[in-house]
XYZ file of C-alpha atoms in Angstrom:
421
model
C -76.275 -100.720 40.052
C -73.121 -98.606 40.676
C -73.651 -94.976 41.110
C -71.346 -92.215 40.449
C -69.548 -90.055 43.051
C -71.927 -86.979 42.299
C -74.928 -89.159 42.620
C -73.686 -90.520 46.108
C -72.928 -86.988 47.343
C -76.413 -85.771 45.908
C -78.233 -88.470 47.746
C -76.377 -87.779 50.980
C -77.054 -84.019 50.760
C -80.593 -84.732 50.230
C -80.810 -86.016 53.766
C -81.309 -83.781 56.787
C -78.236 -81.615 56.773
C -78.534 -79.704 60.235
C -80.849 -80.571 63.189
C -83.481 -77.954 64.153
C -83.378 -79.452 67.828
C -80.783 -81.435 69.869
C -79.978 -84.678 67.766
C -79.981 -88.032 69.475
C -77.930 -91.342 69.284
C -80.802 -93.740 68.863
C -80.688 -93.914 65.021
C -76.882 -94.111 64.689
C -76.646 -96.745 67.361
C -79.451 -98.747 65.614
C -77.386 -98.777 62.515
C -74.042 -99.430 64.131
C -75.328 -102.532 66.133
C -76.440 -103.966 62.839
C -72.888 -104.095 61.521
C -70.526 -107.044 61.934
C -67.729 -104.780 63.132
C -69.245 -102.407 65.698
C -69.041 -104.922 68.692
C -65.313 -105.594 68.008
C -64.108 -101.947 68.073
C -61.253 -101.579 70.589
C -61.962 -98.363 72.713
C -58.156 -98.045 73.362
C -57.734 -97.050 69.572
C -60.485 -94.441 69.536
C -60.094 -90.787 70.422
C -63.104 -88.442 70.291
C -62.553 -84.561 70.505
C -65.187 -82.054 71.322
C -65.055 -78.256 71.831
C -66.369 -75.007 70.559
C -63.178 -73.939 68.622
C -59.864 -75.650 67.929
C -61.092 -79.324 67.868
C -60.273 -79.753 64.179
C -56.788 -78.148 64.576
C -56.205 -80.482 67.677
C -57.245 -83.545 65.730
C -55.143 -82.667 62.735
C -52.001 -81.984 64.835
C -52.582 -85.335 66.621
C -52.991 -87.054 63.335
C -49.572 -85.622 62.096
C -47.817 -86.503 65.184
C -49.165 -90.203 65.079
C -48.231 -90.553 61.624
C -44.746 -89.351 62.294
C -44.594 -92.144 64.879
C -45.525 -94.728 62.198
C -48.961 -95.367 63.210
C -51.860 -96.163 60.871
C -54.317 -93.335 61.548
C -57.946 -92.601 60.660
C -59.336 -88.982 60.956
C -62.914 -88.031 60.505
C -63.843 -84.342 60.468
C -66.441 -81.838 59.420
C -67.333 -79.760 57.429
C -65.582 -80.207 54.153
C -64.280 -77.158 52.277
C -64.523 -78.437 48.655
C -65.074 -82.166 48.459
C -66.903 -84.524 50.902
C -64.110 -86.829 50.613
C -62.075 -84.445 52.814
C -64.113 -85.587 55.791
C -62.665 -89.161 55.785
C -58.861 -89.484 55.943
C -56.578 -92.455 56.201
C -52.873 -92.215 56.892
C -53.173 -88.509 55.957
C -54.890 -88.997 52.672
C -58.531 -88.182 51.813
C -60.664 -91.155 50.800
C -60.764 -91.583 46.981
C -63.989 -90.922 45.071
C -64.009 -94.641 43.980
C -63.754 -95.795 47.545
C -66.298 -93.367 48.798
C -68.802 -94.643 46.257
C -68.024 -98.325 47.229
C -68.381 -97.152 50.928
C -71.611 -95.385 50.290
C -73.166 -98.463 48.566
C -72.175 -100.714 51.264
C -73.722 -98.425 53.992
C -76.784 -97.471 52.011
C -79.053 -100.265 53.263
C -78.457 -99.229 56.861
C -78.727 -95.456 56.004
C -82.212 -96.111 54.603
C -83.263 -98.732 57.191
C -82.355 -96.439 60.242
C -83.247 -93.098 58.497
C -79.975 -91.418 59.154
C -79.203 -87.805 58.739
C -76.379 -86.571 56.435
C -73.879 -86.420 59.172
C -75.012 -89.632 60.625
C -74.837 -91.355 57.243
C -71.215 -90.096 56.811
C -70.294 -91.247 60.249
C -71.609 -94.666 59.538
C -69.711 -94.767 56.347
C -66.527 -93.786 58.239
C -67.113 -96.571 60.685
C -67.194 -98.974 57.809
C -64.055 -97.560 56.315
C -62.091 -97.561 59.726
C -63.315 -100.769 61.235
C -65.194 -102.874 58.462
C -63.655 -106.109 57.820
C -63.867 -105.726 53.942
C -61.772 -102.551 54.196
C -58.986 -103.965 56.371
C -57.731 -100.612 57.386
C -56.080 -102.100 60.535
C -55.872 -98.727 62.264
C -53.774 -98.104 65.315
C -55.788 -95.074 66.166
C -59.004 -93.501 64.936
C -59.512 -89.799 65.481
C -63.172 -88.474 65.482
C -63.869 -84.816 65.588
C -67.351 -84.126 67.115
C -69.656 -82.463 64.605
C -72.048 -80.664 67.112
C -72.171 -80.556 70.793
C -70.964 -83.973 72.210
C -73.556 -85.924 74.217
C -75.786 -86.696 71.148
C -73.358 -86.373 68.374
C -73.008 -89.351 66.225
C -69.318 -89.635 66.795
C -70.106 -90.301 70.454
C -71.729 -93.623 69.524
C -68.243 -95.212 68.973
C -66.653 -96.825 71.971
C -63.688 -94.768 73.116
C -61.188 -94.468 75.884
C -59.565 -91.168 75.171
C -61.461 -87.728 74.821
C -60.139 -84.256 73.982
C -61.864 -81.157 75.131
C -60.791 -77.908 73.358
C -61.797 -74.236 73.996
C -65.336 -73.835 75.214
C -67.566 -70.871 74.129
C -70.834 -69.980 72.644
C -71.955 -71.489 69.392
C -74.883 -73.058 67.783
C -76.880 -71.454 70.586
C -80.177 -72.238 68.793
C -79.493 -75.954 69.557
C -77.013 -76.074 72.379
C -78.496 -73.082 74.338
C -76.881 -69.585 75.464
C -75.684 -70.849 78.709
C -71.933 -71.827 78.906
C -72.682 -74.656 81.636
C -75.410 -76.141 79.400
C -73.022 -75.937 76.368
C -70.194 -77.435 78.441
C -72.450 -80.246 79.777
C -73.092 -81.298 76.191
C -69.437 -81.108 75.231
C -68.498 -83.253 78.401
C -71.096 -85.748 77.344
C -68.391 -87.583 75.308
C -66.725 -88.584 78.681
C -67.588 -92.050 79.619
C -66.511 -94.424 82.531
C -62.859 -94.367 83.267
C -62.018 -92.209 80.157
C -58.859 -90.293 79.853
C -59.541 -86.529 79.096
C -56.922 -84.172 77.771
C -58.345 -80.648 77.734
C -57.607 -76.898 77.281
C -57.816 -74.887 80.406
C -61.462 -75.096 81.614
C -63.301 -71.809 82.253
C -63.912 -71.147 86.008
C -67.682 -70.990 85.470
C -67.804 -74.690 84.409
C -65.166 -75.849 86.832
C -67.860 -77.340 89.148
C -69.408 -79.153 86.277
C -66.057 -80.611 85.238
C -65.600 -81.992 88.738
C -68.959 -83.417 88.859
C -68.508 -85.088 85.440
C -65.173 -86.518 86.679
C -66.645 -87.976 89.767
C -69.654 -89.454 88.019
C -67.558 -91.029 85.182
C -64.518 -91.949 87.296
C -62.497 -90.344 84.483
C -59.007 -88.993 84.572
C -58.725 -85.317 83.448
C -55.343 -84.114 82.262
C -54.788 -80.377 81.410
C -52.735 -79.708 78.273
C -49.026 -78.861 79.109
C -47.714 -75.447 79.353
C -45.582 -73.793 76.537
C -43.984 -70.516 75.312
C -45.034 -69.071 71.885
C -42.493 -66.993 70.027
C -43.403 -64.953 66.973
C -40.809 -64.144 64.358
C -41.093 -61.823 61.309
C -43.150 -63.281 58.437
C -45.008 -64.000 60.758
C -43.786 -67.516 61.701
C -44.635 -69.216 64.846
C -42.453 -71.386 67.199
C -43.245 -73.333 70.447
C -40.923 -73.920 73.305
C -41.830 -76.862 75.315
C -39.519 -79.070 77.557
C -36.447 -77.054 76.551
C -37.086 -77.795 72.824
C -38.159 -75.075 70.290
C -39.844 -76.170 67.063
C -41.745 -74.238 64.246
C -45.522 -74.857 63.763
C -47.438 -74.184 60.559
C -50.686 -73.048 62.238
C -50.626 -69.297 63.326
C -51.407 -67.652 66.566
C -51.817 -68.330 70.348
C -55.168 -70.376 69.624
C -53.193 -72.800 67.316
C -50.412 -73.086 69.893
C -52.991 -73.967 72.610
C -54.585 -76.618 70.124
C -51.210 -78.074 69.256
C -50.251 -78.326 72.899
C -53.551 -80.289 73.580
C -52.612 -82.646 70.725
C -49.024 -83.019 72.118
C -50.549 -83.880 75.496
C -52.878 -86.463 73.822
C -49.967 -87.896 71.889
C -48.045 -88.374 75.168
C -50.991 -89.859 77.145
C -51.265 -92.403 74.186
C -47.813 -93.515 75.140
C -45.601 -91.591 72.725
C -42.482 -89.329 73.338
C -42.595 -86.097 71.525
C -38.783 -86.207 70.863
C -38.049 -86.837 67.242
C -41.645 -85.853 66.056
C -41.602 -82.158 66.466
C -41.078 -81.507 62.759
C -44.517 -83.040 62.190
C -46.139 -80.013 63.733
C -44.740 -77.807 60.934
C -46.589 -79.884 58.326
C -50.048 -80.171 59.887
C -52.721 -80.480 57.228
C -55.651 -78.211 58.097
C -56.567 -75.915 55.278
C -58.954 -72.842 55.561
C -57.302 -71.547 58.920
C -55.281 -68.464 57.870
C -54.434 -70.183 54.777
C -52.482 -68.109 52.284
C -53.559 -68.484 48.552
C -53.009 -66.495 45.323
C -55.654 -64.759 43.308
C -55.304 -63.664 39.709
C -54.010 -60.035 39.251
C -54.028 -59.541 43.099
C -50.735 -57.849 44.137
C -51.148 -58.304 48.005
C -51.310 -61.408 50.322
C -54.668 -63.101 50.420
C -55.675 -65.189 53.506
C -58.694 -67.499 54.159
C -59.822 -68.085 57.698
C -63.071 -69.767 58.541
C -63.830 -68.253 61.807
C -67.530 -68.537 62.240
C -68.475 -67.546 65.909
C -67.437 -64.644 68.065
C -64.809 -66.508 69.965
C -63.165 -67.539 66.816
C -63.350 -63.888 65.553
C -61.705 -62.642 68.664
C -58.862 -65.102 68.407
C -58.522 -64.056 64.719
C -58.067 -60.515 65.643
C -55.293 -61.609 68.000
C -53.434 -63.333 65.068
C -53.909 -60.191 62.926
C -51.769 -58.325 65.514
C -48.857 -60.120 63.834
C -49.615 -58.816 60.442
C -49.217 -55.211 58.936
C -51.114 -53.655 56.127
C -51.863 -50.312 54.576
C -55.569 -51.228 53.977
C -57.226 -54.499 55.237
C -59.900 -55.739 52.712
C -62.103 -57.848 54.794
C -64.642 -60.124 52.878
C -67.122 -61.458 55.331
C -69.865 -64.002 54.862
C -71.851 -65.239 57.941
C -74.354 -68.138 58.757
C -77.952 -67.497 59.492
C -77.461 -68.979 63.055
C -74.515 -66.843 64.083
C -74.367 -63.611 66.011
C -73.628 -61.592 62.807
C -73.978 -58.251 64.611
C -71.434 -59.100 67.348
C -68.974 -60.646 64.945
C -69.133 -57.674 62.507
C -68.732 -55.122 65.544
C -65.704 -57.069 66.581
C -64.263 -57.110 63.019
C -64.840 -53.293 62.876
C -62.319 -52.772 65.653
C -59.485 -53.256 62.952
C -57.675 -50.333 61.673
C -57.631 -49.226 57.996
C -60.582 -51.456 57.408
C -62.522 -51.779 54.104
C -65.448 -54.046 54.645
C -67.049 -56.175 52.003
C -70.167 -58.291 52.587
C -71.033 -61.399 50.688
C -73.129 -64.595 51.125
C -71.779 -68.022 52.386
C -73.133 -70.903 50.163
C -74.706 -72.920 52.990
C -77.216 -71.456 55.289
C -75.692 -68.083 55.025
C -77.288 -64.698 55.632
C -78.550 -62.942 52.442
C -77.038 -59.536 51.711
C -80.169 -57.923 52.835
C -80.250 -59.676 56.167
C -77.136 -58.045 57.490
C -77.533 -55.151 60.100
C -78.057 -51.918 58.355
C -75.156 -50.134 59.932
C -72.803 -52.546 58.120
C -74.717 -52.586 54.982
C -74.023 -48.808 54.914
C -70.362 -48.934 55.931
C -69.467 -51.805 53.504
C -67.413 -50.721 50.496
C -69.081 -53.251 48.315
C -71.791 -55.969 48.708
C -72.039 -58.902 46.367
C -73.465 -62.538 46.862
C -70.639 -63.647 44.534
C -67.302 -63.708 46.550
C -65.228 -64.282 43.316
C -66.678 -61.063 41.730
C -65.683 -59.282 45.033
C -62.114 -60.611 44.954
C -61.830 -59.718 41.317
C -62.849 -56.075 42.183
C -60.464 -56.083 45.004
C -57.647 -57.338 42.946
C -58.234 -54.469 40.523
C -57.903 -51.813 43.253
C -55.615 -53.273 46.181
C -52.096 -52.084 46.575
C -49.033 -54.011 47.226
C -48.910 -53.071 51.001
C -52.613 -54.194 51.501
C -53.934 -57.419 53.010
C -57.098 -59.310 51.966
C -58.878 -61.638 54.330
C -61.933 -63.857 53.661
C -63.580 -65.047 56.772
C -66.854 -65.456 58.666
C -67.607 -69.199 57.500
C -65.814 -72.277 56.535
C -68.313 -72.770 53.797
C -67.300 -69.316 52.304
C -63.661 -70.454 52.452
C -64.517 -73.643 50.527
C -66.237 -71.538 47.954
C -63.208 -69.357 47.491
C -60.981 -72.410 47.293
C -63.287 -73.981 44.699
C -63.147 -70.609 42.746
C -59.341 -70.796 42.920
C -59.324 -74.339 41.685
C -61.530 -73.368 38.595
C -59.192 -70.257 37.812
C -56.141 -72.108 38.114
């Protein structure tokens, strides 16, 4: 019996969503080995990218470059902002709801047999879509963004020759731990025998671990190329690399670093950047300093799903390129995040008006925010749309509105925007 898209998503979301302890690879591997395509995967066509921040932008930039080079590309990412179909892309397009349902039904027997979690089930479905004989995707490259950690993430079950390691920091500390070496060890777990690893600059405190991993795996580690970032009024952003200057559509130094890691991966895969620079001004990665419109709002509104302290700090760096009379900051934070430190960092901003809300998935309730910020907030409302409507009624043309703290919150705003327009 054919199910609907909503029924398929509802079933998937009924599965375990977030692990309470470190996940493992046993269940996903048990499912993969039962398929008729897993053993035939060519590791030379698979790239797995891990890191605390920036891995999605790196993957999206690499996807854009490979598509510009005429390659057939699959890209698996998480989380989604509005629709689950966003997680599985082929040649730059989200999977259709129709194909998602067919894929779900094809994968369901193994999902049930092996007791897969939500993320594992979607990863298995992606494997069918990218490599299954019935789908004939015939990919030149498959890009997998790690969901959580690295060693025991379901994406790490796919054989791969190429790895990306983006910026390292502390996140998901309830699962990965609060020690950067332990976190890095988990991220480095995606590195296998004779892999090629393209990476951001590695923090000094984990340099020994990097050397140990390199030796144990006989892997080749390549640090991302150097670049110069120029910021012009707007703001707009330009990278200079190899005597070539080109515009990029992702803002700030953090995006520049991620894009350079993608460029370095692109070159390691055997491609020349020349002729493909324009692809970096059309990277499709919404929810990261994304500008949208809101009814009756006279000033700019941006969405940025920064959800940990390192992300917040890099967001503040980007905001140095913006000007405002008053900054209306709408924040919703997950229960497993360091809300106090994130809010303390946000409150360094000048001419700030703070608004507290709730993110729709695993978010802090209004009453759970630290008392000091509850008192200083201009307004508190679990409904982010209501907050934005109130801001729209009072904000001036010279103001700036920013919604941040959670990608799930950003997705909620985009969903509201879609309903409004």
